[in-house]
């Protein structure tokens, strides 16, 4: 299938404005005749639902939580990017565009990324108007700080709670529309299938997580804003509820899945502490503004530290290797996440890691505390320091933090065009659920930016172009397609419950996570990926033969919920392996050991792999078909990334 990105013609800076003029409009009186389903109530979903309802559409918003406020967007800490140039340090829309393209290792669509940079400035105004308490300078102006992959300060923040405060702003906008009756909120509802009629999205099938009831919901268009799939690795910084099910079921109904192997490993996480840990905790990238990353200069010193023969305070300055500052003097500790993560792994592989396992490096705040004060550091990062101390029982004001890379974000997702529409007409994907803006690596503080850009400023325009061509006749759940989809959901549920095996969903999930982390994590190779593919296929057979579930489908049954999600993760894991095997290059978070520069940096192959890999579902247990969207670069020059 030819993938039409629908990127507008004309100069880069004029594309979005021209496109907004060219898209078809639905007049205000007609908007109330259209129903739109929004699945997910994080930043992208809440913003989209609130904005569409404000325009006059009838919106049905779905969340599997008891409140939209529990969406995982609340966990984002460090900040949100915007090209406001408040610091007068040389920032601009084009510089944000360029940093994002470069940070993604030249594997994203120019038109989408420039639009993101353009609307970023409006996001801040919107959020301030909603009452988001961004940090401010002494004179009252909004404050900014730096993040990885940029040499300017463009990140707006609310201490270490930026995601929480932004979500509360979006939630307030959503609640306003709920009160007006324009949004009907469906809580404790999990989407289990997409319903299509004549190849177009017509609604969804959900399971009421409290009663187990299977319910059909019809609409003229469906927006998926269900986040990323990082929990395919079992241990990640994502909340344990985060999953791929909604996107994966849409994929099986015709929505292509793009760049699934592009996974972001975040360098600043609290290291794994044991075999029974259920998730990992992220320490904000903003800490790399003032914290210095280092390891002991020799393996002998590191080994003595691990054995407890010496303490970290015993190491003099000459005994420390500030490896990011040494290797990347221009960016120092603020190199992009993929670069920082690979270098931390390299230090640990050399035997210079710290902590009891040797899988950690230090993030040290001694310099900034000495230069300013502990109180000044607390004003910027206090809640993060408190969180670290509660988890590790170590005081980061007195001892350096121990950090290690962990799975954090997924750049891959459902393929969408410039309108954020998938390959299924009438089905849209917003936020981390789509692949659209970050390429092979996401810059820090850009997730919140993309989620709100998609929800507040893109979807409200582009969905009208589709609806204007759609008859406003009522959609009926009595259509046979709904009965068929509902029956398929019930049969799948019954099959899961009928297996009566010996292993729980969590046991299978842990095995899958180990395979994915070992062979499709920070470093990959053809040999390892081939082995992983065979292991996942074996795991899938075992899952459908030996799964153990208790309870029934007609009640609250969290084991049943987990089983369905793990089944989807297993299938996604195999596709991620296929995608990583097919991409014979290194770029961003996809690091193939066979393809690296003499300095150990990612070595791209622009001649053969400057494309978006969009995978098409071909049937159960059948290989997926690869479709390619060739990427065109007219405004940036493809060069080897350098942060030195």
Short mmCIF file of N, CA and C in Angstrom, two decimals, residues 91-200:
data_model
loop_
_atom_site.label_atom_id
_atom_site.label_comp_id
_atom_site.label_asym_id
_atom_site.label_seq_id
_atom_site.Cartn_x
_atom_site.Cartn_y
_atom_site.Cartn_z
N UNK A 91 16.85 30.80 20.98
CA UNK A 91 15.86 29.80 20.60
C UNK A 91 14.92 30.37 19.54
N UNK A 92 14.27 29.46 18.82
CA UNK A 92 13.29 29.84 17.79
C UNK A 92 12.50 28.60 17.42
N UNK A 93 11.42 28.80 16.70
CA UNK A 93 10.64 27.66 16.22
C UNK A 93 11.51 26.75 15.37
N UNK A 94 12.32 27.34 14.51
CA UNK A 94 13.16 26.51 13.64
C UNK A 94 14.20 25.75 14.46
N UNK A 95 14.75 26.37 15.50
CA UNK A 95 15.75 25.66 16.30
C UNK A 95 15.13 24.48 17.05
N UNK A 96 13.92 24.66 17.57
CA UNK A 96 13.23 23.55 18.21
C UNK A 96 12.94 22.45 17.20
N UNK A 97 12.52 22.84 16.01
CA UNK A 97 12.31 21.88 14.93
C UNK A 97 13.61 21.13 14.62
N UNK A 98 14.70 21.87 14.47
CA UNK A 98 15.98 21.24 14.12
C UNK A 98 16.47 20.32 15.23
N UNK A 99 16.40 20.77 16.49
CA UNK A 99 16.85 19.93 17.60
C UNK A 99 16.05 18.64 17.67
N UNK A 100 14.75 18.73 17.37
CA UNK A 100 13.89 17.54 17.42
C UNK A 100 14.22 16.56 16.30
N UNK A 101 14.41 17.09 15.10
CA UNK A 101 14.79 16.23 13.96
C UNK A 101 16.14 15.56 14.24
N UNK A 102 17.11 16.37 14.67
CA UNK A 102 18.44 15.83 14.96
C UNK A 102 18.39 14.86 16.12
N UNK A 103 17.67 15.23 17.18
CA UNK A 103 17.57 14.36 18.35
C UNK A 103 16.97 13.02 18.00
N UNK A 104 16.04 13.01 17.04
CA UNK A 104 15.42 11.76 16.57
C UNK A 104 16.24 11.04 15.54
N UNK A 105 17.48 11.49 15.34
CA UNK A 105 18.43 10.87 14.41
C UNK A 105 17.87 10.80 12.99
N UNK A 106 17.17 11.88 12.59
CA UNK A 106 16.71 12.04 11.21
C UNK A 106 15.81 10.89 10.74
N UNK A 107 14.90 10.52 11.59
CA UNK A 107 13.97 9.46 11.22
C UNK A 107 12.51 9.89 11.48
N UNK A 108 12.24 11.20 11.35
CA UNK A 108 10.88 11.69 11.52
C UNK A 108 10.50 12.59 10.34
N UNK A 109 9.24 12.85 10.22
CA UNK A 109 8.67 13.60 9.10
C UNK A 109 8.80 15.11 9.37
N UNK A 110 9.46 15.81 8.46
CA UNK A 110 9.74 17.23 8.68
C UNK A 110 8.49 18.05 8.97
N UNK A 111 7.44 17.86 8.17
CA UNK A 111 6.25 18.70 8.30
C UNK A 111 5.60 18.55 9.67
N UNK A 112 5.52 17.33 10.17
CA UNK A 112 4.92 17.12 11.49
C UNK A 112 5.74 17.76 12.59
N UNK A 113 7.05 17.63 12.50
CA UNK A 113 7.92 18.15 13.55
C UNK A 113 7.88 19.67 13.57
N UNK A 114 7.86 20.30 12.41
CA UNK A 114 7.81 21.76 12.39
C UNK A 114 6.49 22.26 12.97
N UNK A 115 5.39 21.57 12.64
CA UNK A 115 4.10 21.96 13.21
C UNK A 115 4.14 21.86 14.72
N UNK A 116 4.76 20.82 15.25
CA UNK A 116 4.87 20.65 16.69
C UNK A 116 5.60 21.84 17.31
N UNK A 117 6.70 22.25 16.69
CA UNK A 117 7.44 23.40 17.20
C UNK A 117 6.62 24.67 17.12
N UNK A 118 5.86 24.81 16.05
CA UNK A 118 5.02 26.00 15.88
C UNK A 118 3.97 26.14 16.98
N UNK A 119 3.23 25.07 17.21
CA UNK A 119 2.12 25.18 18.16
C UNK A 119 2.59 25.12 19.61
N UNK A 120 3.87 24.78 19.82
CA UNK A 120 4.37 24.71 21.20
C UNK A 120 4.19 26.03 21.93
N UNK A 121 4.32 27.13 21.21
CA UNK A 121 4.22 28.44 21.88
C UNK A 121 2.79 28.68 22.37
N UNK A 122 1.81 28.15 21.67
CA UNK A 122 0.42 28.34 22.07
C UNK A 122 0.06 27.46 23.27
N UNK A 123 0.74 26.32 23.39
CA UNK A 123 0.45 25.41 24.50
C UNK A 123 0.68 26.11 25.84
N UNK A 124 1.77 26.84 25.94
CA UNK A 124 2.10 27.49 27.21
C UNK A 124 1.03 28.51 27.57
N UNK A 125 0.61 29.29 26.59
CA UNK A 125 -0.44 30.28 26.85
C UNK A 125 -1.73 29.60 27.31
N UNK A 126 -2.07 28.50 26.65
CA UNK A 126 -3.27 27.75 27.01
C UNK A 126 -3.19 27.27 28.46
N UNK A 127 -2.05 26.70 28.82
CA UNK A 127 -1.91 26.12 30.15
C UNK A 127 -1.86 27.18 31.24
N UNK A 128 -1.20 28.30 30.96
CA UNK A 128 -1.18 29.40 31.93
C UNK A 128 -2.61 29.90 32.17
N UNK A 129 -3.39 30.00 31.09
CA UNK A 129 -4.78 30.44 31.22
C UNK A 129 -5.61 29.48 32.06
N UNK A 130 -5.22 28.19 32.03
CA UNK A 130 -5.93 27.19 32.83
C UNK A 130 -5.48 27.19 34.29
N UNK A 131 -4.44 27.94 34.59
CA UNK A 131 -3.97 28.02 35.97
C UNK A 131 -2.83 27.10 36.30
N UNK A 132 -2.17 26.53 35.30
CA UNK A 132 -1.02 25.66 35.57
C UNK A 132 0.08 26.49 36.25
N UNK A 133 0.54 26.09 37.44
CA UNK A 133 1.50 26.91 38.20
C UNK A 133 2.94 26.70 37.78
N UNK A 134 3.27 27.15 36.58
CA UNK A 134 4.65 27.06 36.12
C UNK A 134 5.57 27.85 37.05
N UNK A 135 6.81 27.39 37.16
CA UNK A 135 7.81 28.13 37.93
C UNK A 135 8.04 29.50 37.29
N UNK A 136 8.37 30.48 38.12
CA UNK A 136 8.58 31.84 37.62
C UNK A 136 9.90 32.39 38.14
N UNK A 137 10.45 33.31 37.34
CA UNK A 137 11.66 34.02 37.75
C UNK A 137 11.30 35.06 38.81
N UNK A 138 12.35 35.71 39.36
CA UNK A 138 12.14 36.68 40.42
C UNK A 138 11.18 37.79 40.00
N UNK A 139 11.27 38.20 38.73
CA UNK A 139 10.43 39.30 38.25
C UNK A 139 9.03 38.88 37.87
N UNK A 140 8.71 37.60 37.98
CA UNK A 140 7.36 37.13 37.68
C UNK A 140 7.21 36.46 36.34
N UNK A 141 8.23 36.53 35.47
CA UNK A 141 8.15 35.87 34.17
C UNK A 141 8.30 34.36 34.34
N UNK A 142 7.74 33.61 33.39
CA UNK A 142 7.87 32.15 33.45
C UNK A 142 9.33 31.75 33.33
N UNK A 143 9.72 30.78 34.15
CA UNK A 143 11.11 30.31 34.16
C UNK A 143 11.30 29.20 33.14
N UNK A 144 12.53 29.03 32.71
CA UNK A 144 12.90 27.93 31.82
C UNK A 144 14.16 27.25 32.34
N UNK A 145 14.30 25.96 31.99
CA UNK A 145 15.55 25.27 32.25
C UNK A 145 15.94 24.45 31.04
N UNK A 146 17.13 23.90 31.07
CA UNK A 146 17.64 23.15 29.92
C UNK A 146 17.29 21.67 30.04
N UNK A 147 17.24 21.02 28.90
CA UNK A 147 17.05 19.57 28.84
C UNK A 147 18.00 19.00 27.80
N UNK A 148 18.12 17.69 27.78
CA UNK A 148 19.06 17.03 26.89
C UNK A 148 18.79 17.31 25.42
N UNK A 149 19.87 17.39 24.64
CA UNK A 149 19.75 17.56 23.20
C UNK A 149 19.57 18.98 22.74
N UNK A 150 19.69 19.95 23.65
CA UNK A 150 19.52 21.36 23.29
C UNK A 150 20.55 22.21 24.01
N UNK A 151 20.92 23.29 23.38
CA UNK A 151 21.87 24.22 24.00
C UNK A 151 21.18 25.52 24.40
N UNK A 152 19.86 25.50 24.44
CA UNK A 152 19.08 26.65 24.89
C UNK A 152 18.17 26.19 26.02
N UNK A 153 17.64 27.14 26.78
CA UNK A 153 16.70 26.83 27.86
C UNK A 153 15.30 27.12 27.36
N UNK A 154 14.55 26.03 27.11
CA UNK A 154 13.19 26.18 26.56
C UNK A 154 12.16 25.34 27.31
N UNK A 155 12.55 24.77 28.44
CA UNK A 155 11.67 23.84 29.13
C UNK A 155 10.96 24.53 30.29
N UNK A 156 9.63 24.62 30.19
CA UNK A 156 8.80 25.18 31.25
C UNK A 156 8.48 24.07 32.24
N UNK A 157 8.40 24.40 33.52
CA UNK A 157 8.26 23.34 34.51
C UNK A 157 7.52 23.83 35.75
N UNK A 158 7.00 22.88 36.51
CA UNK A 158 6.39 23.13 37.80
C UNK A 158 7.09 22.19 38.79
N UNK A 159 8.24 22.64 39.28
CA UNK A 159 9.14 21.80 40.09
C UNK A 159 9.31 20.45 39.38
N UNK A 160 9.08 19.37 40.11
CA UNK A 160 9.16 18.04 39.49
C UNK A 160 7.80 17.43 39.30
N UNK A 161 6.78 18.28 39.12
CA UNK A 161 5.40 17.80 39.02
C UNK A 161 4.72 18.31 37.76
N UNK A 162 5.48 18.55 36.71
CA UNK A 162 4.92 19.22 35.54
C UNK A 162 3.76 18.44 34.93
N UNK A 163 3.94 17.14 34.78
CA UNK A 163 2.87 16.34 34.19
C UNK A 163 1.60 16.39 35.01
N UNK A 164 1.74 16.32 36.31
CA UNK A 164 0.57 16.36 37.19
C UNK A 164 -0.18 17.69 37.03
N UNK A 165 0.56 18.79 37.02
CA UNK A 165 -0.09 20.09 36.92
C UNK A 165 -0.73 20.30 35.55
N UNK A 166 -0.08 19.84 34.49
CA UNK A 166 -0.67 19.96 33.15
C UNK A 166 -1.92 19.10 33.03
N UNK A 167 -1.87 17.89 33.62
CA UNK A 167 -3.04 17.02 33.54
C UNK A 167 -4.21 17.61 34.32
N UNK A 168 -3.93 18.24 35.44
CA UNK A 168 -5.00 18.88 36.19
C UNK A 168 -5.63 20.01 35.37
N UNK A 169 -4.80 20.72 34.59
CA UNK A 169 -5.34 21.75 33.71
C UNK A 169 -6.24 21.17 32.65
N UNK A 170 -5.77 20.09 32.00
CA UNK A 170 -6.58 19.45 30.97
C UNK A 170 -7.83 18.82 31.57
N UNK A 171 -7.69 18.26 32.76
CA UNK A 171 -8.83 17.64 33.45
C UNK A 171 -9.89 18.69 33.78
N UNK A 172 -9.46 19.88 34.16
CA UNK A 172 -10.43 20.94 34.46
C UNK A 172 -11.20 21.32 33.21
N UNK A 173 -10.48 21.39 32.06
CA UNK A 173 -11.17 21.70 30.80
C UNK A 173 -12.14 20.58 30.43
N UNK A 174 -11.72 19.33 30.67
CA UNK A 174 -12.59 18.18 30.38
C UNK A 174 -13.81 18.18 31.31
N UNK A 175 -13.58 18.44 32.59
CA UNK A 175 -14.68 18.44 33.56
C UNK A 175 -15.72 19.50 33.23
N UNK A 176 -15.25 20.61 32.72
CA UNK A 176 -16.18 21.68 32.31
C UNK A 176 -17.15 21.17 31.26
N UNK A 177 -16.62 20.41 30.30
CA UNK A 177 -17.47 19.89 29.23
C UNK A 177 -18.34 18.73 29.71
N UNK A 178 -17.86 17.98 30.69
CA UNK A 178 -18.70 16.94 31.29
C UNK A 178 -19.90 17.58 31.97
N UNK A 179 -19.64 18.68 32.68
CA UNK A 179 -20.72 19.39 33.37
C UNK A 179 -21.73 19.97 32.39
N UNK A 180 -21.24 20.40 31.23
CA UNK A 180 -22.14 20.95 30.20
C UNK A 180 -22.91 19.86 29.47
N UNK A 181 -22.51 18.62 29.65
CA UNK A 181 -23.18 17.52 28.97
C UNK A 181 -22.65 17.22 27.58
N UNK A 182 -21.55 17.88 27.20
CA UNK A 182 -20.98 17.64 25.86
C UNK A 182 -20.02 16.46 25.85
N UNK A 183 -19.52 16.10 27.02
CA UNK A 183 -18.68 14.91 27.14
C UNK A 183 -19.36 13.93 28.08
N UNK A 184 -19.52 12.70 27.63
CA UNK A 184 -19.98 11.63 28.51
C UNK A 184 -18.76 10.82 28.89
N UNK A 185 -18.47 10.76 30.18
CA UNK A 185 -17.27 10.10 30.67
C UNK A 185 -17.58 8.66 31.06
N UNK A 186 -16.82 7.73 30.50
CA UNK A 186 -16.98 6.30 30.79
C UNK A 186 -15.74 5.85 31.55
N UNK A 187 -15.85 5.68 32.85
CA UNK A 187 -14.72 5.22 33.65
C UNK A 187 -14.75 3.71 33.80
N UNK A 188 -13.62 3.15 34.22
CA UNK A 188 -13.49 1.70 34.40
C UNK A 188 -13.94 0.94 33.16
N UNK A 189 -13.59 1.46 31.99
CA UNK A 189 -13.96 0.83 30.71
C UNK A 189 -12.71 0.63 29.88
N UNK A 190 -12.45 -0.60 29.48
CA UNK A 190 -11.27 -0.90 28.68
C UNK A 190 -11.67 -1.25 27.25
N UNK A 191 -11.07 -0.56 26.29
CA UNK A 191 -11.35 -0.87 24.88
C UNK A 191 -10.69 -2.20 24.52
N UNK A 192 -11.49 -3.11 23.96
CA UNK A 192 -10.98 -4.43 23.58
C UNK A 192 -11.06 -4.68 22.08
N UNK A 193 -11.73 -3.80 21.33
CA UNK A 193 -11.73 -3.97 19.88
C UNK A 193 -12.23 -2.69 19.22
N UNK A 194 -11.81 -2.53 17.97
CA UNK A 194 -12.29 -1.46 17.11
C UNK A 194 -13.34 -2.04 16.18
N UNK A 195 -14.42 -1.32 15.98
CA UNK A 195 -15.47 -1.76 15.06
C UNK A 195 -15.34 -0.94 13.78
N UNK A 196 -15.29 -1.64 12.65
CA UNK A 196 -15.23 -0.96 11.36
C UNK A 196 -16.44 -1.36 10.51
N UNK A 197 -16.93 -0.41 9.75
CA UNK A 197 -18.02 -0.65 8.80
C UNK A 197 -17.57 -0.09 7.46
N UNK A 198 -17.55 -0.95 6.44
CA UNK A 198 -17.07 -0.55 5.11
C UNK A 198 -15.65 0.01 5.18
N UNK A 199 -14.83 -0.58 6.07
CA UNK A 199 -13.44 -0.17 6.17
C UNK A 199 -13.20 1.08 6.99
N UNK A 200 -14.26 1.69 7.53
CA UNK A 200 -14.12 2.93 8.30
C UNK A 200 -14.43 2.68 9.77
#
